[in-house]
Coordinates of C-alpha atoms in Angstrom, one line a residue:
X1 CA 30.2 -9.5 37.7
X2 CA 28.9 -9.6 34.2
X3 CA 25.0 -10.0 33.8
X4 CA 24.3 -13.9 32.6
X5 CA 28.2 -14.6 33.3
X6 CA 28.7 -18.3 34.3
X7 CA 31.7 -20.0 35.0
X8 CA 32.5 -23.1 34.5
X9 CA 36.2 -25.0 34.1
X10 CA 37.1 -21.7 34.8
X11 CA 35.4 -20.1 31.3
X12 CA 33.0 -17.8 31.2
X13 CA 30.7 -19.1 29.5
X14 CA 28.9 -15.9 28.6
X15 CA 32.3 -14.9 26.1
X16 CA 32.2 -18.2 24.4
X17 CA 32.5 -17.7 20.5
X18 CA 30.4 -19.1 17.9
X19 CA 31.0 -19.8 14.9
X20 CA 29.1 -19.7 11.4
X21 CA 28.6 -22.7 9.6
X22 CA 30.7 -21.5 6.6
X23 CA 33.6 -20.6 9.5
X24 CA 32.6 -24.3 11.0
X25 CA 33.7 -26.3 7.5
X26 CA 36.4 -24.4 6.7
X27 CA 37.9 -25.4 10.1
X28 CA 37.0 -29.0 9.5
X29 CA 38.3 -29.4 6.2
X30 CA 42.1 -27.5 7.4
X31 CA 41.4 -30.1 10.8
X32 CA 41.2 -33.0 8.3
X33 CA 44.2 -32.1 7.2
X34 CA 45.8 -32.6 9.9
X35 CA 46.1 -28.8 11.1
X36 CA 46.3 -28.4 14.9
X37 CA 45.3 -24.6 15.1
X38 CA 42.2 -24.9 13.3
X39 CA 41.2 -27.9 15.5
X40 CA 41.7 -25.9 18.7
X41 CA 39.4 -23.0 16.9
X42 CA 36.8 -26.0 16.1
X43 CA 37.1 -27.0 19.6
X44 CA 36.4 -23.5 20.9
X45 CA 33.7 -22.6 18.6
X46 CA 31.7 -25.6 19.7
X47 CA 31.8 -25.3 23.4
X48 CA 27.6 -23.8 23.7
X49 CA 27.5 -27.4 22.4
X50 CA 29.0 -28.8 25.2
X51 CA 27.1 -26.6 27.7
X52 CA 23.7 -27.3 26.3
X53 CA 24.7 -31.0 26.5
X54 CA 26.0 -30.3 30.1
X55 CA 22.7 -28.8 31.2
X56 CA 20.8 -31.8 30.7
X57 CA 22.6 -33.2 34.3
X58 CA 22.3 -30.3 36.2
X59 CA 20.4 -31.5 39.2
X60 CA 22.3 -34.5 39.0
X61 CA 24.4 -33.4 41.9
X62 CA 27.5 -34.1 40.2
X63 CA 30.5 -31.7 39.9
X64 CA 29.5 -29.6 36.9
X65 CA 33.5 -28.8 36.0
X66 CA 33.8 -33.0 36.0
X67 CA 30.7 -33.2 33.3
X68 CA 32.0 -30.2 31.5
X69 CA 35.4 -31.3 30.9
X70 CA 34.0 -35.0 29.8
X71 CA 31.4 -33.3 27.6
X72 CA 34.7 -31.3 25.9
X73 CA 36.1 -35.4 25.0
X74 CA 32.8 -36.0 23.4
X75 CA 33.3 -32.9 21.2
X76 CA 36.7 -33.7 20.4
X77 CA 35.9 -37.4 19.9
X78 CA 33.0 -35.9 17.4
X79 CA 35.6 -33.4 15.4
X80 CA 38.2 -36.5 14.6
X81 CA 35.1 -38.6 13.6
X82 CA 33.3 -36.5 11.5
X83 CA 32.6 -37.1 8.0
X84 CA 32.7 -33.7 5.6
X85 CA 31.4 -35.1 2.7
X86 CA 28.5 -36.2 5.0
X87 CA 25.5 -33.5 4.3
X88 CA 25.4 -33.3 8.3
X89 CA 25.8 -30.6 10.4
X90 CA 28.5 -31.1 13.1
X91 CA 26.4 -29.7 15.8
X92 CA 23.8 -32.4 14.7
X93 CA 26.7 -35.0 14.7
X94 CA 28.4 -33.7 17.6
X95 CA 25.7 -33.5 20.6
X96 CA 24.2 -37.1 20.4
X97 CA 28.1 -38.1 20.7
X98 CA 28.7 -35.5 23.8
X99 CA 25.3 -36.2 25.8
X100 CA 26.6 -40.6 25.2
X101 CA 30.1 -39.2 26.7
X102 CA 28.5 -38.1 29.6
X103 CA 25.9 -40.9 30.8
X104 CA 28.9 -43.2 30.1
X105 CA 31.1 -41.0 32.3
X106 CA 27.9 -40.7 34.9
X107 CA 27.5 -44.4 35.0
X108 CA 31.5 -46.1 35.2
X109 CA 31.0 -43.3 38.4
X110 CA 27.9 -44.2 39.6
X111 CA 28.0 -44.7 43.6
X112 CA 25.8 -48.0 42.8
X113 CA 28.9 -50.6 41.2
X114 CA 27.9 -52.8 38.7
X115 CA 30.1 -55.6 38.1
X116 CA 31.7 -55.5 34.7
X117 CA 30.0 -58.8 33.4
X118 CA 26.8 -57.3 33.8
X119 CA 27.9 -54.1 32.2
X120 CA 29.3 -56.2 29.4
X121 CA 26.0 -57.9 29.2
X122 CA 24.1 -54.8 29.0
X123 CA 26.2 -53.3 26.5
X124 CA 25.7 -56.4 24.3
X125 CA 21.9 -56.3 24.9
X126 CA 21.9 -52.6 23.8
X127 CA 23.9 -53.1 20.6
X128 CA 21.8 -56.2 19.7
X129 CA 18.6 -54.6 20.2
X130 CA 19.4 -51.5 18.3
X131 CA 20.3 -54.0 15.6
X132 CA 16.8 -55.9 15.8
X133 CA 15.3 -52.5 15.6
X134 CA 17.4 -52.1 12.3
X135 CA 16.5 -55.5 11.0
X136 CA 12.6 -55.3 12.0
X137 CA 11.8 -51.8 12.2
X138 CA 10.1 -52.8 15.3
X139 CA 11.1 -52.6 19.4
X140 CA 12.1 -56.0 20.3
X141 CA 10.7 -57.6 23.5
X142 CA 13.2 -58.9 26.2
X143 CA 12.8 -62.8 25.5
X144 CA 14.1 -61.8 22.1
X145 CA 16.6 -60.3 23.2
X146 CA 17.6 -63.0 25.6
X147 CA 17.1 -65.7 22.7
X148 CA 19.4 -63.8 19.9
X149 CA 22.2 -63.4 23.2
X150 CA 21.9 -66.7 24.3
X151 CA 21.2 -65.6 28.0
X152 CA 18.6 -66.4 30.2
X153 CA 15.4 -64.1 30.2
X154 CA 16.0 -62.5 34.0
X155 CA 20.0 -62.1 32.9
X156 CA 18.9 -59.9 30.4
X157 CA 17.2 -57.7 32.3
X158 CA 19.0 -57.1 35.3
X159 CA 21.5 -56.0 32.9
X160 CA 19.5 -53.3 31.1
X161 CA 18.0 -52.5 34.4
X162 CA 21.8 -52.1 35.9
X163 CA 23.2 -49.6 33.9
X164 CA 19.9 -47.3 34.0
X165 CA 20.8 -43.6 35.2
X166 CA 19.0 -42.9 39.2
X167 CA 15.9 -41.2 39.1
X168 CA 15.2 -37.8 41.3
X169 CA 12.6 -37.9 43.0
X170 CA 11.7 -34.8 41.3
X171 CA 11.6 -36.2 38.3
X172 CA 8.6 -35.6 36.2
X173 CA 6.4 -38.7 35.2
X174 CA 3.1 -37.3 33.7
X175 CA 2.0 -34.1 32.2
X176 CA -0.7 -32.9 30.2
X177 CA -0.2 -29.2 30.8
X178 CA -2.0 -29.2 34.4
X179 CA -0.3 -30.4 37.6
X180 CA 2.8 -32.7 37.2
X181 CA 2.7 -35.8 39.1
X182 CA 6.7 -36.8 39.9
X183 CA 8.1 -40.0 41.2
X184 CA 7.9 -38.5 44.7
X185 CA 4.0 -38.9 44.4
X186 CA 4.2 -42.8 44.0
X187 CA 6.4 -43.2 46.8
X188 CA 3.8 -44.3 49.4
X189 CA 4.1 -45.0 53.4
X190 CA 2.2 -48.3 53.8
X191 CA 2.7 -47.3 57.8
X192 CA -0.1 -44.6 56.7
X193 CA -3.5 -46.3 57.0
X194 CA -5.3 -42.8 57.4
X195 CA -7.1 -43.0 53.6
X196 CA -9.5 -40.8 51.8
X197 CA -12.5 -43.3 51.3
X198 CA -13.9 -40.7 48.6
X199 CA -10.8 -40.7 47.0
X200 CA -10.5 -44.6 46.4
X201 CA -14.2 -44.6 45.2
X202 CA -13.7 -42.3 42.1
X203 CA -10.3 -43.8 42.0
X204 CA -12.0 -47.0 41.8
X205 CA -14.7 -46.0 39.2
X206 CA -11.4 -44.0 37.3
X207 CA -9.7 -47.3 36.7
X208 CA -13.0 -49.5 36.3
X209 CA -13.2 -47.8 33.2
X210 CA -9.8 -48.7 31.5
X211 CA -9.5 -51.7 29.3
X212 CA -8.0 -55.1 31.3
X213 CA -4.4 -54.8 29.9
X214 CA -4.6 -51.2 31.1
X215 CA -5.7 -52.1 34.5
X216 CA -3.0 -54.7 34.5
X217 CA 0.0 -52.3 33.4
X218 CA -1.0 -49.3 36.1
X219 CA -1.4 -51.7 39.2
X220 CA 2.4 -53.5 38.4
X221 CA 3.8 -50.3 37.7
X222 CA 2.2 -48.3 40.7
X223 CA 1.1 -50.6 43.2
X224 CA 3.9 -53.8 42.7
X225 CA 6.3 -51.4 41.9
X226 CA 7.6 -53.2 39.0
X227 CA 9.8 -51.7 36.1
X228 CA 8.7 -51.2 32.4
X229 CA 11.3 -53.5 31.4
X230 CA 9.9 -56.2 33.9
X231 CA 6.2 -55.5 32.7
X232 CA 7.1 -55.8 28.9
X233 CA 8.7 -59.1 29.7
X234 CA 5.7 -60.0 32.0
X235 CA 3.0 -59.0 29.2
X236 CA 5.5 -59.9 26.4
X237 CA 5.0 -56.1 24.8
X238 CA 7.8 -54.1 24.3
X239 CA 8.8 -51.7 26.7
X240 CA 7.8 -48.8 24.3
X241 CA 4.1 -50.1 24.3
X242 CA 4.3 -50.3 28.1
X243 CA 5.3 -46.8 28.3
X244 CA 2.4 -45.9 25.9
X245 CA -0.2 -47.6 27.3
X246 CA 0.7 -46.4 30.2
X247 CA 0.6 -42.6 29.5
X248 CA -2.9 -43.3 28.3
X249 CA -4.3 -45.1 31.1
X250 CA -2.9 -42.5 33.4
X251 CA -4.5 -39.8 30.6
X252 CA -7.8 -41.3 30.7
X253 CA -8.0 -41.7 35.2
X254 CA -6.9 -37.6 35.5
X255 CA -10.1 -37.0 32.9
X256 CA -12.1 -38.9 34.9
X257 CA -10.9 -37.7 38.2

């Protein structure tokens, strides 16, 4: 066995060629024109693209052959739609549009089924709030959102919340370059009544120092156990704010703590 030699699809991925970017647009310009060999060499000379995409849902626990051969659509999806008189590079173009064929692909499959209203309705929400973003430069909030659709406020956000990828429990939620707390650490037995009184004093003195709105963010995130979608709409912030404030309020209790 060769030394780094991966297989996947049945291609060893520690042979695969890559190409220069003079080699890459002379290959697109001969695909342009409708030549079928060079788009098979384009094709081949792009597939690290694909496998860095792929990596990204590794401990997804998903058939890694499935998200590799999906991954190769996105790339060939990316080749027919690219634009050579664009001063882009392809692999620039190309992995945003392989890494979207996959979460599409992970979420038509995921074992949770979503009706296909609501996906419909999350899709619409998606595309109208990357086009408020155009048209205000700014994140809008989910009553917005709800208002420019035409659909009630909770309708919106079921939607958005539907068609949001599982979370490990290993995922990673905060670090600063010490300990990482993941999602497994906020999962809490309220069977457990056995507490560290010391540690709900500084705890309590760690949080008496954050502003109200902090306070108010950490203890529906943490203790209701409430989305950042649900809290921007609660607050009426948008859910980037939420997600800020929230980093900094969690900052500011591990420096106190």
């Amino acid at each position: 066995m060769h030394q780094n030699k991966v297989e996947i699809c049945g291609v060893d991925t520690s042979k695969l060629k890559v190409l220069k970017e003079k080699e890459k647009q002379e290959l697109l310009i001969k695909t342009k024109n409708g030549d079928r060999d060079a788009r098979e060499k384009l094709i081949n000379g792009n597939l690290r693209l694909v496998l860095a995409a792929v990596q990204r849902f590794s401990n997804r626990g998903e058939n890694m052959d499935d998200i590799f051969q999906v991954g190769c659509i996105g790339l060939m999806k990316a080749i027919d739609n690219f634009d050579v008189n664009q001063n882009v590079r392809l692999s620039t173009y190309a992995f945003p549009m392989i890494v979207g064929e996959i979460r599409r692909f992970l979420r038509d499959n995921n074992a949770v089924r979503v009706s296909r209203s609501m996906k419909d309705a999350a899709y619409r929400a998606m595309q109208m709030r990357e086009q408020m973003i155009a048209e205000t430069q700014r994140e809008p909030t989910v009553e917005q959102l709800a208002e420019r659709l035409g659909l009630p406020r909770e309708e919106v956000v079921l939607a958005l919340e539907s068609v949001v990828d599982p979370v490990s429990l290993y995922e990673p939620v905060y670090s600063d370059g010490g300990d990482t707390i993941f999602v497994m650490d906020q999962v809490r037995d309220k069977t457990d009544t056995d507490e560290n009184w010391l540690d709900e004093i500084l705890l309590r003195d760690a949080m008496a120092k954050l502003s109200d709105r902090e306070k108010r963010i950490l203890s529906m995130r943490f203790f209701e156990g409430k989305t950042q979608v649900e809290v921007s709409a609660e607050i009426g912030i948008s859910q980037a704010q939420v997600s800020r404030l929230e980093k900094g309020a969690i900052s500011k209790v591990k420096k106190y703590l």
